[in-house]
Amino acid sequence: MAKTFYIETFGCQMNVHDSEKVAGKLLSSGYRQVETADEADLVLYNTCSIREKAAQKVFTRLNEYKRARGAGKLFGVIGCVAQQEGEKIFEAAPHVSLVAGSASYSRFSDLLVQLESGNRRVTGLSLDTDATFETDFTHRDNPFRAYITIIEGCDKHCAYCVVPFTRGRERSRTSQNVLEEARKLADAGYSEIQLLGQNVNSYRDPSPAAVSFANLLGKVAEIPGIRRVRFTTSHPRDFTRDIVHAIESHPALCNQVHLPVQSGSTEVLRRMRRDYTREEYLERIRWMRESKRPISISTDIIVGFPGETEHDFEQTMDLLFEVGYHSIFSFQYSPRPNTESLAFEDTIPKEEKGRRLRILQERQRSMQIERNQRLVGTEQEVLIEGRNNREEDGRRQWKGRTVQNMVLNFTVPDELACGVAAGQYMHVRVTSAGPNSLVGVATRGDEACVSWPPSMMRPAPENVFHVLS
Ligand code: SAH
Ligand code: SF4
Ligand code: F3S
């Protein structure tokens, strides 16, 4: 009987995609994927270390299995906590046999061989690699939206952040290689591509073609069959005007940009080592506002960074008004191992961080309600993601995503219902709006209706994801 594995993923989209690649390697090595850890011979946790709470999740999971239930199973901790904690994980959780960070996945088959031959302390922890992790065996969980990592690692060293320590130096894939994968995906029926990198726009083509990031976006958007291209996360320092021009010139390039600001105060940004001022950030926002296509902008914000005064925080609050974000991901500052700001006195009490976060989120929420209300009556193209459990007017809803990445839950009148399925595009009239999603009714199907080969609608078990942002 085939050996079985279970993989659970915490963290960002890059981790989600890494899990797809690791799953692909396991499947090609004769493993079968199962839906629960209880059924699995090999249990893998792909971990995130960005904040303390995220990092602790894996230890909670491992503790659940310490007692009896884990007997006869192999456990592996991979991803950012693995890279950060290294062999200490074997001491903290002696039932773990594999500890490997993302820079070692390109030799995952090798690690697997060691595990199978009885080594109970297999490690893949070297960050000293030029390899970008690519695989022909990627087992994608979604049959119509595909991730492509174009740049690994981070060279920025923001004062609060673990990523440079958990993912190593920046390494970009060649543009030829990225385009080849995108073309293959288009041929296989994928219509949406998401280009990934911790700082996706720091991409530097290592090939002689030296294709710029903006040109790469354009080239992916021009591939026949690709209808939507997104990219995340953009760093403000490397956000150039030609990215906005690319969005203007390529309808398949979604008019949506995630541009984390972290703080509205230049003084806090300086201590965070973000490498831009409030004014420079706002200049990039202006480029987008001046664009011929309306671009939706989202961001990440940290409140309570050491030394953040009430005045600094007010500047972040003001920034919400100035920019008018479509959505934000906001967090309380969490001191992390190895980082520069670990040595800064964590001056702001937990309750105060909580208060700042609450009022920030409340302001954003009311702005989102207002903004989304303005979409009522408009027609939006959605890519259908699947069915919802909720009903509206006695019909079960579908869930779709607009070009600007908003969730739009909608019903389909009987005359349009034939053949509606996940992965297809429809036009939907927005009838009401909440802070985080829209509700609507389909008005027409899609002329260039995509039809999926039955093999792509596989009922295989899905990876379990806890996606952050
Ligand atoms: N590379 C991206 C962000 C990656 S991490 C960028 O530079 O913008 C995702 C988000 O987690 C960050 O944008 C930041 O808002 C948050 N984050 C990172 N480290 C954190 C910490 N120590 N405490 C709280 N939030 C943190
Ligand atoms: Fe972390 Fe800064 Fe790199 Fe983003 S740019 S991953 S916040 S070090
Ligand atoms: Fe978390 Fe690592 Fe991503 S720390 S956010 S999984 S790069």
Coordinates of N, CA and C in Angstrom, one line a residue, residues 331-451:
F331 N -1.6 44.6 12.2 CA -1.0 43.7 13.2 C -0.4 44.5 14.3
Q332 N -0.5 43.9 15.5 CA 0.3 44.4 16.6 C 1.7 44.0 16.5
Y333 N 2.6 44.9 16.8 CA 4.1 44.6 16.7 C 4.4 43.4 17.6
S334 N 5.1 42.4 17.1 CA 5.5 41.3 17.8 C 7.0 41.1 17.7
P335 N 7.7 41.2 18.9 CA 9.2 41.1 18.8 C 9.6 39.7 18.3
R336 N 10.6 39.6 17.4 CA 10.9 38.3 16.8 C 12.4 38.0 17.0
P337 N 12.8 36.8 17.1 CA 14.2 36.4 17.2 C 15.1 36.9 16.1
N338 N 16.3 37.2 16.4 CA 17.3 37.6 15.5 C 17.2 39.0 14.9
T339 N 16.0 39.6 15.1 CA 15.8 40.9 14.4 C 16.4 42.1 15.2
E340 N 16.6 43.1 14.5 CA 17.2 44.3 15.1 C 16.4 44.9 16.2
S341 N 15.1 44.9 15.9 CA 14.2 45.6 16.9 C 14.0 44.8 18.2
L342 N 14.4 43.6 18.2 CA 14.4 42.8 19.4 C 15.1 43.5 20.5
A343 N 16.2 44.3 20.1 CA 17.0 45.0 21.1 C 16.3 46.3 21.5
F344 N 15.3 46.8 20.8 CA 14.6 48.0 21.1 C 13.7 47.7 22.3
E345 N 13.6 48.7 23.2 CA 12.7 48.4 24.3 C 11.2 48.4 23.7
D346 N 10.5 47.4 24.0 CA 9.1 47.2 23.5 C 8.2 48.1 24.4
T347 N 8.2 49.4 24.1 CA 7.7 50.4 25.1 C 6.2 50.4 25.2
I348 N 5.5 49.9 24.3 CA 4.0 50.1 24.3 C 3.3 48.9 24.9
P349 N 2.6 49.1 25.9 CA 1.9 48.0 26.6 C 0.9 47.3 25.7
K350 N 0.7 46.0 26.0 CA -0.1 45.2 25.1 C -1.5 45.8 24.9
E351 N -2.1 46.4 26.0 CA -3.4 46.9 26.0 C -3.4 48.1 25.0
E352 N -2.3 48.9 25.0 CA -2.3 50.1 24.1 C -2.2 49.6 22.7
K353 N -1.4 48.6 22.4 CA -1.3 48.1 21.1 C -2.6 47.6 20.6
G354 N -3.3 46.9 21.5 CA -4.7 46.4 21.2 C -5.6 47.6 20.9
R355 N -5.5 48.7 21.7 CA -6.4 49.8 21.4 C -6.1 50.5 20.1
R356 N -4.9 50.6 19.8 CA -4.5 51.3 18.5 C -5.0 50.4 17.3
L357 N -4.8 49.1 17.5 CA -5.2 48.2 16.4 C -6.8 48.3 16.2
R358 N -7.5 48.3 17.3 CA -8.9 48.4 17.3 C -9.4 49.6 16.6
I359 N -8.9 50.8 16.9 CA -9.4 52.0 16.3 C -9.0 52.1 14.9
L360 N -7.8 51.6 14.6 CA -7.4 51.6 13.2 C -8.3 50.7 12.3
Q361 N -8.6 49.5 12.9 CA -9.5 48.6 12.1 C -10.9 49.2 12.0
E362 N -11.4 49.9 13.1 CA -12.7 50.4 13.0 C -12.8 51.5 11.9
R363 N -11.8 52.4 11.9 CA -11.8 53.4 10.8 C -11.8 52.8 9.4
Q364 N -10.9 51.8 9.2 CA -10.9 51.2 7.9 C -12.2 50.5 7.6
R365 N -12.8 49.9 8.6 CA -14.0 49.2 8.3 C -15.1 50.2 7.9
S366 N -15.2 51.3 8.5 CA -16.3 52.2 8.1 C -16.0 52.8 6.7
M367 N -14.7 53.0 6.4 CA -14.3 53.5 5.1 C -14.6 52.4 4.0
Q368 N -14.4 51.2 4.4 CA -14.7 50.1 3.4 C -16.2 50.0 3.1
I369 N -17.0 50.1 4.2 CA -18.4 50.1 4.0 C -18.9 51.2 3.0
E370 N -18.4 52.4 3.2 CA -18.7 53.5 2.4 C -18.3 53.3 0.9
R371 N -17.0 52.8 0.8 CA -16.4 52.6 -0.5 C -17.2 51.5 -1.3
N372 N -17.5 50.4 -0.6 CA -18.2 49.3 -1.2 C -19.6 49.6 -1.6
Q373 N -20.2 50.5 -0.8 CA -21.6 50.9 -1.1 C -21.7 51.6 -2.5
R374 N -20.6 52.3 -2.8 CA -20.5 53.0 -4.1 C -20.5 52.0 -5.3
L375 N -20.2 50.7 -5.0 CA -20.2 49.7 -6.1 C -21.6 49.2 -6.4
V376 N -22.6 49.4 -5.5 CA -23.9 48.9 -5.7 C -24.5 49.5 -7.0
G377 N -25.0 48.6 -7.8 CA -25.5 49.0 -9.1 C -24.5 48.8 -10.3
T378 N -23.2 48.6 -9.9 CA -22.2 48.4 -11.0 C -22.2 47.0 -11.4
E379 N -21.6 46.7 -12.6 CA -21.5 45.3 -13.1 C -20.0 45.0 -13.0
Q380 N -19.8 43.8 -12.5 CA -18.4 43.4 -12.3 C -18.2 42.0 -12.9
E381 N -17.0 41.8 -13.5 CA -16.7 40.5 -14.0 C -16.1 39.7 -12.8
V382 N -16.6 38.5 -12.6 CA -16.0 37.7 -11.5 C -15.4 36.4 -12.1
L383 N -14.4 35.9 -11.5 CA -13.9 34.5 -11.7 C -14.6 33.7 -10.6
I384 N -15.3 32.7 -11.0 CA -16.1 31.9 -10.0 C -15.1 31.0 -9.3
E385 N -15.2 31.1 -7.9 CA -14.3 30.2 -7.1 C -15.0 29.0 -6.6
G386 N -16.3 29.0 -6.5 CA -17.0 27.8 -6.0 C -18.3 28.2 -5.5
R387 N -19.0 27.3 -4.8 CA -20.3 27.5 -4.2 C -20.2 28.0 -2.8
N388 N -21.2 28.7 -2.3 CA -21.3 29.2 -0.9 C -22.3 28.4 -0.2
N389 N -22.3 28.3 1.1 CA -23.3 27.7 1.8 C -24.5 28.6 2.0
R390 N -24.3 29.9 1.9 CA -25.4 30.8 2.1 C -26.4 30.9 0.9
E391 N -27.6 31.3 1.3 CA -28.6 31.4 0.2 C -29.1 32.9 0.2
E392 N -29.6 33.2 -1.0 CA -30.1 34.6 -1.2 C -31.4 34.4 -2.1
D393 N -32.5 34.9 -1.6 CA -33.8 34.7 -2.4 C -34.0 33.2 -2.7
G394 N -33.7 32.3 -1.8 CA -34.0 30.9 -2.0 C -33.0 30.2 -3.0
R395 N -32.0 30.9 -3.4 CA -31.0 30.2 -4.3 C -29.7 30.2 -3.6
R396 N -29.0 29.1 -3.8 CA -27.6 29.0 -3.2 C -26.7 29.9 -3.9
Q397 N -25.8 30.6 -3.2 CA -24.9 31.6 -3.8 C -23.7 30.9 -4.3
W398 N -23.1 31.6 -5.3 CA -21.7 31.3 -5.8 C -20.8 32.3 -5.2
K399 N -19.5 31.9 -5.1 CA -18.5 32.9 -4.7 C -17.6 33.3 -5.8
G400 N -17.4 34.6 -6.1 CA -16.5 34.9 -7.2 C -15.6 36.0 -6.7
R401 N -14.6 36.3 -7.5 CA -13.7 37.4 -7.2 C -13.6 38.4 -8.3
T402 N -13.7 39.7 -8.0 CA -13.7 40.7 -9.0 C -12.2 40.9 -9.5
V403 N -12.1 41.7 -10.6 CA -10.7 42.0 -11.1 C -9.9 42.6 -10.0
Q404 N -10.6 43.5 -9.1 CA -9.9 44.2 -8.1 C -9.8 43.3 -6.8
N405 N -10.0 42.1 -6.9 CA -9.8 41.1 -5.9 C -10.8 41.2 -4.7
M406 N -12.0 41.7 -5.0 CA -13.0 41.7 -4.0 C -13.9 40.4 -4.1
V407 N -14.3 39.9 -2.9 CA -15.2 38.8 -2.9 C -16.6 39.2 -3.3
L408 N -17.2 38.6 -4.3 CA -18.6 38.9 -4.7 C -19.4 37.7 -4.6
N409 N -20.3 37.6 -3.7 CA -21.2 36.4 -3.6 C -22.4 36.7 -4.4
F410 N -22.8 35.7 -5.2 CA -23.9 36.1 -6.1 C -24.8 34.8 -6.4
T411 N -26.0 35.2 -6.8 CA -26.9 34.1 -7.3 C -27.0 34.2 -8.8
V412 N -27.4 33.0 -9.4 CA -27.5 33.0 -10.8 C -29.0 32.7 -11.2
P413 N -29.6 33.5 -12.0 CA -31.0 33.3 -12.4 C -31.1 32.0 -13.3
D414 N -32.2 31.3 -13.2 CA -32.3 30.0 -13.9 C -31.9 30.0 -15.3
E415 N -32.2 31.1 -16.1 CA -31.9 31.1 -17.5 C -30.4 31.2 -17.8
L416 N -29.6 31.5 -16.7 CA -28.1 31.5 -16.9 C -27.4 30.4 -16.2
A417 N -28.2 29.5 -15.5 CA -27.6 28.6 -14.6 C -26.9 27.4 -15.3
C418 N -27.2 27.2 -16.6 CA -26.7 26.0 -17.2 C -25.1 26.1 -17.4
G419 N -24.4 25.2 -16.9 CA -23.0 25.1 -17.0 C -22.2 26.0 -16.2
V420 N -22.8 26.8 -15.2 CA -22.0 27.6 -14.4 C -21.2 26.8 -13.4
A421 N -19.9 27.1 -13.4 CA -19.0 26.2 -12.6 C -17.8 27.0 -12.1
A422 N -17.1 26.5 -11.1 CA -15.9 27.1 -10.6 C -14.9 27.2 -11.7
G423 N -14.2 28.3 -11.8 CA -13.2 28.5 -12.9 C -13.7 29.3 -14.0
Q424 N -15.0 29.5 -14.1 CA -15.6 30.2 -15.2 C -15.7 31.7 -14.8
Y425 N -15.9 32.5 -15.9 CA -16.1 34.0 -15.6 C -17.6 34.3 -15.9
M426 N -18.1 35.2 -15.1 CA -19.5 35.7 -15.3 C -19.5 37.2 -15.0
H427 N -20.6 37.8 -15.5 CA -20.8 39.2 -15.2 C -21.9 39.3 -14.1
V428 N -21.7 40.1 -13.1 CA -22.6 40.1 -12.0 C -22.9 41.6 -11.6
R429 N -24.2 41.9 -11.4 CA -24.6 43.2 -10.9 C -24.6 43.2 -9.4
V430 N -23.9 44.2 -8.8 CA -23.8 44.3 -7.4 C -25.1 44.9 -6.8
T431 N -25.7 44.1 -5.8 CA -27.0 44.6 -5.3 C -26.8 45.1 -3.9
S432 N -25.8 44.6 -3.1 CA -25.6 45.2 -1.8 C -24.1 45.0 -1.4
A433 N -23.7 45.7 -0.4 CA -22.3 45.6 0.0 C -22.1 45.7 1.5
G434 N -21.2 44.9 1.9 CA -20.7 44.9 3.4 C -19.3 45.4 3.4
P435 N -18.7 45.4 4.6 CA -17.3 45.9 4.7 C -16.3 45.1 3.9
N436 N -16.5 43.8 3.8 CA -15.5 42.9 3.3 C -15.9 42.2 2.0
S437 N -17.2 42.3 1.6 CA -17.6 41.6 0.4 C -18.8 42.2 -0.2
L438 N -19.1 41.8 -1.4 CA -20.3 42.3 -2.1 C -21.3 41.2 -2.4
V439 N -22.5 41.6 -2.6 CA -23.5 40.6 -3.0 C -24.1 41.0 -4.3
G440 N -24.5 40.0 -5.2 CA -25.0 40.4 -6.5 C -25.8 39.3 -7.2
V441 N -26.2 39.6 -8.4 CA -27.0 38.7 -9.2 C -26.3 38.7 -10.6
A442 N -26.1 37.4 -11.1 CA -25.4 37.3 -12.4 C -26.3 37.9 -13.5
T443 N -25.7 38.6 -14.5 CA -26.4 39.2 -15.6 C -26.1 38.5 -16.9
R444 N -24.9 38.0 -17.0 CA -24.6 37.3 -18.2 C -23.4 36.4 -18.0
G445 N -23.3 35.4 -18.9 CA -22.2 34.4 -18.8 C -21.1 35.1 -19.6
D446 N -20.1 34.2 -19.9 CA -18.9 34.7 -20.5 C -18.8 34.2 -21.9
E447 N -18.5 35.1 -22.8 CA -18.4 34.7 -24.3 C -17.3 33.7 -24.4
A448 N -16.1 34.0 -23.8 CA -15.0 33.1 -24.0 C -15.0 32.1 -22.9
C449 N -16.1 31.4 -22.7 CA -16.2 30.5 -21.6 C -15.1 29.4 -21.6
V450 N -14.5 29.3 -20.4 CA -13.4 28.3 -20.3 C -14.0 27.0 -19.9
S451 N -13.6 25.9 -20.6 CA -14.1 24.6 -20.1 C -12.9 23.8 -19.7

